[in-house]
PDB file of C-alpha atoms in Angstrom:
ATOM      1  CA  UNK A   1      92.766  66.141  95.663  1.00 97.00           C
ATOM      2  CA  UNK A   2      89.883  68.899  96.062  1.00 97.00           C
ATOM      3  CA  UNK A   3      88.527  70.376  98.908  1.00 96.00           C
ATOM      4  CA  UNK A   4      84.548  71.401  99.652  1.00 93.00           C
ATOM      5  CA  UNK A   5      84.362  73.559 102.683  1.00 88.00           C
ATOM      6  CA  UNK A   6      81.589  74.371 104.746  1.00 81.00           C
ATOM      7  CA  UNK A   7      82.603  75.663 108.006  1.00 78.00           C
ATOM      8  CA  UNK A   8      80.832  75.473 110.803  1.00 73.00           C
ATOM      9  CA  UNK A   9      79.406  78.059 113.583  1.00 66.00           C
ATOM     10  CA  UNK A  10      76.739  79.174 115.659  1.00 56.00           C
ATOM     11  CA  UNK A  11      73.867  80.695 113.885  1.00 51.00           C
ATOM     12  CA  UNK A  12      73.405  83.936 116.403  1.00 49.00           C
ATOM     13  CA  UNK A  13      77.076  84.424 115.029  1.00 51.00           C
ATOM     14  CA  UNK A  14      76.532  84.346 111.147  1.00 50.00           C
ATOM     15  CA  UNK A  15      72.789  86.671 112.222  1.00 51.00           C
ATOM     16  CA  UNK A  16      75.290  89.198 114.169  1.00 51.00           C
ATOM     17  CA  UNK A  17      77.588  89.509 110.512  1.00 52.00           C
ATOM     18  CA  UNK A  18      74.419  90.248 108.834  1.00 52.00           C
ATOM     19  CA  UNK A  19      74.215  86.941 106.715  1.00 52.00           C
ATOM     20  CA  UNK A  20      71.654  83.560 106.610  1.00 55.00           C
ATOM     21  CA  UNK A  21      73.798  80.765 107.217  1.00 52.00           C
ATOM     22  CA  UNK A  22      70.609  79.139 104.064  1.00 55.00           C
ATOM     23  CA  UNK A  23      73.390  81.561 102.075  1.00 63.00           C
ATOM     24  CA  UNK A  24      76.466  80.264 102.296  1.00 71.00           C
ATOM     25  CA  UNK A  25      77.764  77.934 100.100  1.00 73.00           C
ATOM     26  CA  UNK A  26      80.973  75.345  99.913  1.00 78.00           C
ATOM     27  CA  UNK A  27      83.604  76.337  98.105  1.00 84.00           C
ATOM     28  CA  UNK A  28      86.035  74.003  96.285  1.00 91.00           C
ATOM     29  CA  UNK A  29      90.130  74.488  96.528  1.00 94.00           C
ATOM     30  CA  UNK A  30      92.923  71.833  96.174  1.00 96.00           C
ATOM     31  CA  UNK A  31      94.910  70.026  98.232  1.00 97.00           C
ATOM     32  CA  UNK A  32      97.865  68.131  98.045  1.00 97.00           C
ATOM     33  CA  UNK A  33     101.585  67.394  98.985  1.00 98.00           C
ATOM     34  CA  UNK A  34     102.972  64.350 100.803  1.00 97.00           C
ATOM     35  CA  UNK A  35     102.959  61.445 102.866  1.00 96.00           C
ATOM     36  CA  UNK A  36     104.498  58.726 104.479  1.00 95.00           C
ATOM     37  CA  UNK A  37     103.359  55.117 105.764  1.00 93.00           C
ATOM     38  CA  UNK A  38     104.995  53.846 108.415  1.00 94.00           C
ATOM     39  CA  UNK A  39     103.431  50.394 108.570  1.00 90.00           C
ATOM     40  CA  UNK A  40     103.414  49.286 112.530  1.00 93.00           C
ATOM     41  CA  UNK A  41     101.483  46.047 112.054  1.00 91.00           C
ATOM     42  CA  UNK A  42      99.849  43.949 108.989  1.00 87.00           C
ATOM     43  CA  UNK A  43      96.939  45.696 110.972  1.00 91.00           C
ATOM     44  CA  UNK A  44      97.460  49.271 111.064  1.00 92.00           C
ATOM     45  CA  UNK A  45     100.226  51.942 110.577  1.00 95.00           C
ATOM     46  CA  UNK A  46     101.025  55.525 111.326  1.00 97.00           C
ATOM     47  CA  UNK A  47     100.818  58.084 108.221  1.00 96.00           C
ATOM     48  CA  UNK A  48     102.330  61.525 109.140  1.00 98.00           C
ATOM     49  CA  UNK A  49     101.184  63.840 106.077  1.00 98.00           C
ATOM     50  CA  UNK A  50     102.314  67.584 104.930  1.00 98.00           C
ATOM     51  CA  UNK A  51      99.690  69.006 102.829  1.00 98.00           C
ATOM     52  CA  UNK A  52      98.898  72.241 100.896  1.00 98.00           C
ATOM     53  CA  UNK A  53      95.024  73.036 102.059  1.00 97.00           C
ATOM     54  CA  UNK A  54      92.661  75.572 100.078  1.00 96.00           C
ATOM     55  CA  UNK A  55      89.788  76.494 102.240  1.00 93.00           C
ATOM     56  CA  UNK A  56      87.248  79.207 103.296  1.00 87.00           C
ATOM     57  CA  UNK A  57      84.303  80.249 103.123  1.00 84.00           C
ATOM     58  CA  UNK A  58      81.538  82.176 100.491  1.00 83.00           C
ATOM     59  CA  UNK A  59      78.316  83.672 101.084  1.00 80.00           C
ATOM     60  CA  UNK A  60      75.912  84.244  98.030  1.00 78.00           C
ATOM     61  CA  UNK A  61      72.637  85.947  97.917  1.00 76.00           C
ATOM     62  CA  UNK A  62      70.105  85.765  94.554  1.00 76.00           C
ATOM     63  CA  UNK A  63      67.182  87.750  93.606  1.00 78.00           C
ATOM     64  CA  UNK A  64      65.448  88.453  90.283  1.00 84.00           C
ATOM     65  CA  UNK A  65      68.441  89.998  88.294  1.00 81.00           C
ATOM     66  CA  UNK A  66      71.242  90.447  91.282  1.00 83.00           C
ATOM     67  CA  UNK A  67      73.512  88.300  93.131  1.00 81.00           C
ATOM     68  CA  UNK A  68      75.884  89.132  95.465  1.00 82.00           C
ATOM     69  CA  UNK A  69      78.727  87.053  96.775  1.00 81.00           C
ATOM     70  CA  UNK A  70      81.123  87.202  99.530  1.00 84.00           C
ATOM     71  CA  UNK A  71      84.212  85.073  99.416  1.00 87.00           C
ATOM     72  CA  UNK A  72      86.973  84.152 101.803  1.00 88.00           C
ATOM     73  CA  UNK A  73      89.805  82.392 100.368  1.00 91.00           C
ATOM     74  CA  UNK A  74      91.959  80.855 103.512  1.00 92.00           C
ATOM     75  CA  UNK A  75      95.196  78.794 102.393  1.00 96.00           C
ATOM     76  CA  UNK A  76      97.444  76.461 105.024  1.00 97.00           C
ATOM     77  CA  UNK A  77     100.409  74.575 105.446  1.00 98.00           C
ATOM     78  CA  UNK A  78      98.161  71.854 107.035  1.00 98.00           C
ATOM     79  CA  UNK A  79     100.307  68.704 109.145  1.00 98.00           C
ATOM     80  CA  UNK A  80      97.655  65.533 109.991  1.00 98.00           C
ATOM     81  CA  UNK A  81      99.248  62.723 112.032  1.00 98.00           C
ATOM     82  CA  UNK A  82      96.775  59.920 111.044  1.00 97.00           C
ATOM     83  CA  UNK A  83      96.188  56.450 112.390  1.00 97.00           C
ATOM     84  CA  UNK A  84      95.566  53.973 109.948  1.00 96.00           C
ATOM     85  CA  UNK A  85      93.840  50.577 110.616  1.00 96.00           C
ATOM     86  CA  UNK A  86      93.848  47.933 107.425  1.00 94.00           C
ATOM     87  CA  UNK A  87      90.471  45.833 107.052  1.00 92.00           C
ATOM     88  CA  UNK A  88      91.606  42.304 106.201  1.00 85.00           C
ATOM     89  CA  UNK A  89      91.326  41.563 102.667  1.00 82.00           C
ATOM     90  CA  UNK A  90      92.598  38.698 100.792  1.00 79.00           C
ATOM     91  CA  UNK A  91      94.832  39.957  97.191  1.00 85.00           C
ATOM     92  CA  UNK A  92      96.072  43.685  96.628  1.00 89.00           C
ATOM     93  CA  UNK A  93      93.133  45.810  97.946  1.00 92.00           C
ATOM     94  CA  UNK A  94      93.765  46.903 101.323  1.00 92.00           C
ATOM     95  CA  UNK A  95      90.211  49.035 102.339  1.00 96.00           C
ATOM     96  CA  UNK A  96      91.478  51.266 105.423  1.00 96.00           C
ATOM     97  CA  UNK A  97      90.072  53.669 107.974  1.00 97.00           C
ATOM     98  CA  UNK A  98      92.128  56.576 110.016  1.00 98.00           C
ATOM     99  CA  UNK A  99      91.871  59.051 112.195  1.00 98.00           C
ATOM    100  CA  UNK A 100      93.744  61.340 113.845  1.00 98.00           C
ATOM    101  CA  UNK A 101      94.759  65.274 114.952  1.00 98.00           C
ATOM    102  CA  UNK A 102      95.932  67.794 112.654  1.00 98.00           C
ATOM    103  CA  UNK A 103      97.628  71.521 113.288  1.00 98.00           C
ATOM    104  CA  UNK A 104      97.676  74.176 110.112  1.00 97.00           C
ATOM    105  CA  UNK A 105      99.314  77.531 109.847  1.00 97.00           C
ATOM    106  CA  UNK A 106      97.505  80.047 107.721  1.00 95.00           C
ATOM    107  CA  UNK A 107      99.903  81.484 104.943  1.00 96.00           C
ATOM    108  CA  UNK A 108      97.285  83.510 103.144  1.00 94.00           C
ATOM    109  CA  UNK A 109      93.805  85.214 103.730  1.00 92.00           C
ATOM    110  CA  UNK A 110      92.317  86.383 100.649  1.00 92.00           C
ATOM    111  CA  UNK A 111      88.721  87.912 100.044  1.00 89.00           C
ATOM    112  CA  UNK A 112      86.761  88.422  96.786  1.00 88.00           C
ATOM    113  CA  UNK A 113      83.583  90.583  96.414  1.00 86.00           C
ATOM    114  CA  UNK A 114      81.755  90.414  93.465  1.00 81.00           C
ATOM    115  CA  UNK A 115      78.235  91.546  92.452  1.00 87.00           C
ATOM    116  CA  UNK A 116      76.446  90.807  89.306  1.00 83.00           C
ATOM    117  CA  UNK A 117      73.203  93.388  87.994  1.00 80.00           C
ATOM    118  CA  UNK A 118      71.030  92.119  85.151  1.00 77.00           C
ATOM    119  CA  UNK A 119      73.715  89.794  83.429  1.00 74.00           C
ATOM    120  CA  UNK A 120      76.720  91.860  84.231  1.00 78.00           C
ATOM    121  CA  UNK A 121      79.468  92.009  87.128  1.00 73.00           C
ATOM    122  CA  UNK A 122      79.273  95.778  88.430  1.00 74.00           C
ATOM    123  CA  UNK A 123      81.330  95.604  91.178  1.00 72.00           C
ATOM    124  CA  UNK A 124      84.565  93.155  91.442  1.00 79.00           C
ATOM    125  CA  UNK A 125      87.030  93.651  94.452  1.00 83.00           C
ATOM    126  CA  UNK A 126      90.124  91.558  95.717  1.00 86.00           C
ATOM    127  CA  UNK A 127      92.324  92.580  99.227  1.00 90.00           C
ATOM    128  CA  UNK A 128      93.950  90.892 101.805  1.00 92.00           C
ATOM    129  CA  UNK A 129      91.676  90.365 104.964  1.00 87.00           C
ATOM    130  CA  UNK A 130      94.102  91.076 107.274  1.00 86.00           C
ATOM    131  CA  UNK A 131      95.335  94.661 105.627  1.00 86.00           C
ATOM    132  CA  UNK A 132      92.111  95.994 105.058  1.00 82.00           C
ATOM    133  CA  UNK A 133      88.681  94.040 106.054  1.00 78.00           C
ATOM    134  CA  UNK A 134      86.845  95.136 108.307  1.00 77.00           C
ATOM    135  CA  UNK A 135      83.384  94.667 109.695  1.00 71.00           C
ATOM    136  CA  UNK A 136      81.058  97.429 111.468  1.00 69.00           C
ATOM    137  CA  UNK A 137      84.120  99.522 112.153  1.00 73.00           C
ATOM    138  CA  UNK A 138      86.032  96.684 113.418  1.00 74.00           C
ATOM    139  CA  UNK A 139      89.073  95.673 111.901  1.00 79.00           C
ATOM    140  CA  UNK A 140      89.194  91.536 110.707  1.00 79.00           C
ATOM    141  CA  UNK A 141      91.937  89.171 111.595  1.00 83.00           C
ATOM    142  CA  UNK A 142      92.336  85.424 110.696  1.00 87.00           C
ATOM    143  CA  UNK A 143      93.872  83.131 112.863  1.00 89.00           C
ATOM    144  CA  UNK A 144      97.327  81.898 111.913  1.00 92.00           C
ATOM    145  CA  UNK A 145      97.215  78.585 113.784  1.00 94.00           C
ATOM    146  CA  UNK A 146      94.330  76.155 113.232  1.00 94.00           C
ATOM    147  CA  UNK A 147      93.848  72.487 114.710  1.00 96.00           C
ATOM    148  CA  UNK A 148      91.914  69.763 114.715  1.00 96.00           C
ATOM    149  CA  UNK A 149      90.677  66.324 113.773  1.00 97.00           C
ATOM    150  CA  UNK A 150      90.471  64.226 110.330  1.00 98.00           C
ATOM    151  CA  UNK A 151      88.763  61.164 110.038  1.00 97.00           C
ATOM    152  CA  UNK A 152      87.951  59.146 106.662  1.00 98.00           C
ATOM    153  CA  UNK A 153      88.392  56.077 104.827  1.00 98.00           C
ATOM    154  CA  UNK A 154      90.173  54.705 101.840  1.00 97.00           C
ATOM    155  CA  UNK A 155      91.531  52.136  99.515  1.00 96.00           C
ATOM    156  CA  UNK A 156      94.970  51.316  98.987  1.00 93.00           C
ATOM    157  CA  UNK A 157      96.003  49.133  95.389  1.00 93.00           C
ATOM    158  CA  UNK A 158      99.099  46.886  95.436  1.00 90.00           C
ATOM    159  CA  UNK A 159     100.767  48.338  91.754  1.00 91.00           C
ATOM    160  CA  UNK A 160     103.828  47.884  89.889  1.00 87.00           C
ATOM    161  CA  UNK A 161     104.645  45.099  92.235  1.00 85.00           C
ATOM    162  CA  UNK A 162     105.088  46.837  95.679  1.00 85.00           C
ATOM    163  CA  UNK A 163     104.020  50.519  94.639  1.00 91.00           C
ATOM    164  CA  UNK A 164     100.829  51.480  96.080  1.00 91.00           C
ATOM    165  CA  UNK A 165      97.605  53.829  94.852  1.00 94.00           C
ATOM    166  CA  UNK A 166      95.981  55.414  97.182  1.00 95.00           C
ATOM    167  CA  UNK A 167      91.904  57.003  97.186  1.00 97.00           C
ATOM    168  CA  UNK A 168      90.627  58.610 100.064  1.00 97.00           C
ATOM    169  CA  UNK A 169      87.600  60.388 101.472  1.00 98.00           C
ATOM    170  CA  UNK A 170      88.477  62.510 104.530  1.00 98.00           C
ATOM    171  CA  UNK A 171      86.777  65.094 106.883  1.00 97.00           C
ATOM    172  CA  UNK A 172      88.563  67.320 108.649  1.00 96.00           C
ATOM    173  CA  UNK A 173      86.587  69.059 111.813  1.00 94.00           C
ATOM    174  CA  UNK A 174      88.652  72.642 113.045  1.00 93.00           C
ATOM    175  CA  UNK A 175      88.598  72.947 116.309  1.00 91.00           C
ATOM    176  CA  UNK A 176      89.910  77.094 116.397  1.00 89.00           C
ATOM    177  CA  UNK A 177      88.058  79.666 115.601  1.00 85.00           C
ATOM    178  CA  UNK A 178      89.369  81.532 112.192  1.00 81.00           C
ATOM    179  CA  UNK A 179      88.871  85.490 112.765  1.00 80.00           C
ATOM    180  CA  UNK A 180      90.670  86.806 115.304  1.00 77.00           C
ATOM    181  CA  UNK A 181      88.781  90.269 116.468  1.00 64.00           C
ATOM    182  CA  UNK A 182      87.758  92.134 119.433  1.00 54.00           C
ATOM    183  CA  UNK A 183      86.838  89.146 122.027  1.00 50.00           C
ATOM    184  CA  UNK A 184      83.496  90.616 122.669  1.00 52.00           C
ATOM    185  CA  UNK A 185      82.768  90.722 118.799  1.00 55.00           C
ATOM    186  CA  UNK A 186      84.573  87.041 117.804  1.00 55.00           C
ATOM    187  CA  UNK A 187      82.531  85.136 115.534  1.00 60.00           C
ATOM    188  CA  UNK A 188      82.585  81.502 116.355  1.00 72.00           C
ATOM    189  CA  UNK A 189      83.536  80.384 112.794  1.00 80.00           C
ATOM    190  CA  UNK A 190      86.166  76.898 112.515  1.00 86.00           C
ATOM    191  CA  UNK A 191      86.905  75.179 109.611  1.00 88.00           C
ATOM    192  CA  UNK A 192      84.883  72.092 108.043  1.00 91.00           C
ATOM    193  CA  UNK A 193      86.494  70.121 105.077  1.00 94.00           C
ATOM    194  CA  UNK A 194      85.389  67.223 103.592  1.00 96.00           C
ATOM    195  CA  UNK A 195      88.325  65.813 101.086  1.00 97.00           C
ATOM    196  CA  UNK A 196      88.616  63.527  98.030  1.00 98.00           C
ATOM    197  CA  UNK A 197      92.428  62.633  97.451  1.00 97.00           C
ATOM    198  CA  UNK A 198      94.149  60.634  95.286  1.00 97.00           C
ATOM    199  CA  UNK A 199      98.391  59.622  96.112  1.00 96.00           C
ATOM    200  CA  UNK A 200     100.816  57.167  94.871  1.00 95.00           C
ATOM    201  CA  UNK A 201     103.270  55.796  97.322  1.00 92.00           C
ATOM    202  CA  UNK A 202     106.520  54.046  96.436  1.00 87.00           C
TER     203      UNK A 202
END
C-alpha cells in the first residue's frame, strides 16, 4: 500500500525550527508486509500485522524562481495488533472496521535537502540525521521506538473459493515524539499516517 504522512505538532514548536507549519507538505512512502486473521467470532477477529512503514516529514517553501525543500525520510519495522469487527452482509463482501495499538522501531533516518534557482537544482544533499543533523548548534536524534493507535475500515472479498482480498483505509495516530534532543529544546513532533492497502489472504 502507500503511505501520506502529515505529522502532527504544536505550532510554537514548528515557529521555534524556523518553519510555517502552511509549508509542510505530506509525503508519500510504501508500506507493506504481512498479516494474519485470527477469526474469534462470525462477528469480529483479531489481526496481528508486521509491516514495513515509510514515513516522515518535508517542508517546502516557493517564491518567484526558488524553492527550497526539507525532507525527512523515517523508515520502521511497524507491529499493529488490530481488532476487527465484520458488518453483517449477506454473499462474499464482508465491509469491516478495526482498531487497535501499534509499536514501531525506527531502522533508518534519512534527510534530503534540495534547492532549486530559476529552473535548476543548485544545491542537493543526502546524510543520515542521526550522524550529522543538527539544528542551532544542537545535535538531532530520532526516536527509535514509536507507538500508537490505527483505526480504519475495509472490505474483505470471498475469492478463489475461501481466499480472501483485502482493501483498506487506515490512520495511524503516533503517540511519541520522533527527535530525541536536549529536553529543553524537544520539538513535539509524532507521527500521522493515513494508509491505503491492498492484501490477499489465503
Amino acid at each position: 500500500g502507500i503511505n501520506l504522512t502529515h505529522p502532527h505538532r504544536d505550532n510554537s514548536d514548528a515557529a521555534a525550527w524556523g518553519w510555517d507549519p502552511a509549508d509542510t507538505k505530506p509525503p508519500i512512502g510504501f508500506v507493506g508486509g504481512a498479516y494474519s486473521t485470527i477469526v474469534l467470532t462470525n462477528w469480529f477477529a483479531l489481526q496481528p500485522e508486521l509491516l514495513f512503514s515509510m514515513q516522515g516529514i518535508k517542508w517546502a517553501y516557493s517564491e518567484p524562481n526558488y524553492e527550497d525543500h526539507l525532507i525527512f525520510k523515517l523508515n520502521y519495522i511497524q507491529l499493529p495488533v488490530l481488532l476487527k469487527f465484520y458488518i453483517p452482509m449477506v454473499g462474499n463482501v464482508k465491509p469491516t472496521i478495526f482498531a487497535g495499538p501499534y509499536a514501531a522501531y525506527n531502522i533508518s533516518s534519512k534527510y534530503e535537502i534540495w534547492v532549486e534557482e530559476f529552473g535548476s537544482t543548485t544545491v542537493d544533499i543526502e546524510g543520515d540525521i542521526d550522524e550529522d543533523w543538527t539544528w542551532d548548534g544542537i545535535p538531532i536524534e530520532t526516536r527509535k521506538f514509536d507507538y500508537g493507535a490505527v483505526f480504519g475500515i475495509g472490505v474483505d472479498f470471498i475469492v478463489f473459493g475461501d481466499k480472501q482480498l483485502t482493501v483498506d483505509a487506515r490512520f495511524s495516530l503516533g503517540l511519541a515524539n520522533f527527535f530525541k534532543t536536549e529536553p529543553a529544546e524537544e520539538p513535539a513532533i509524532k507521527n500521522a499516517t493515513i494508509s491505503a492497502m491492498v492484501g490477499f489472504g489465503f
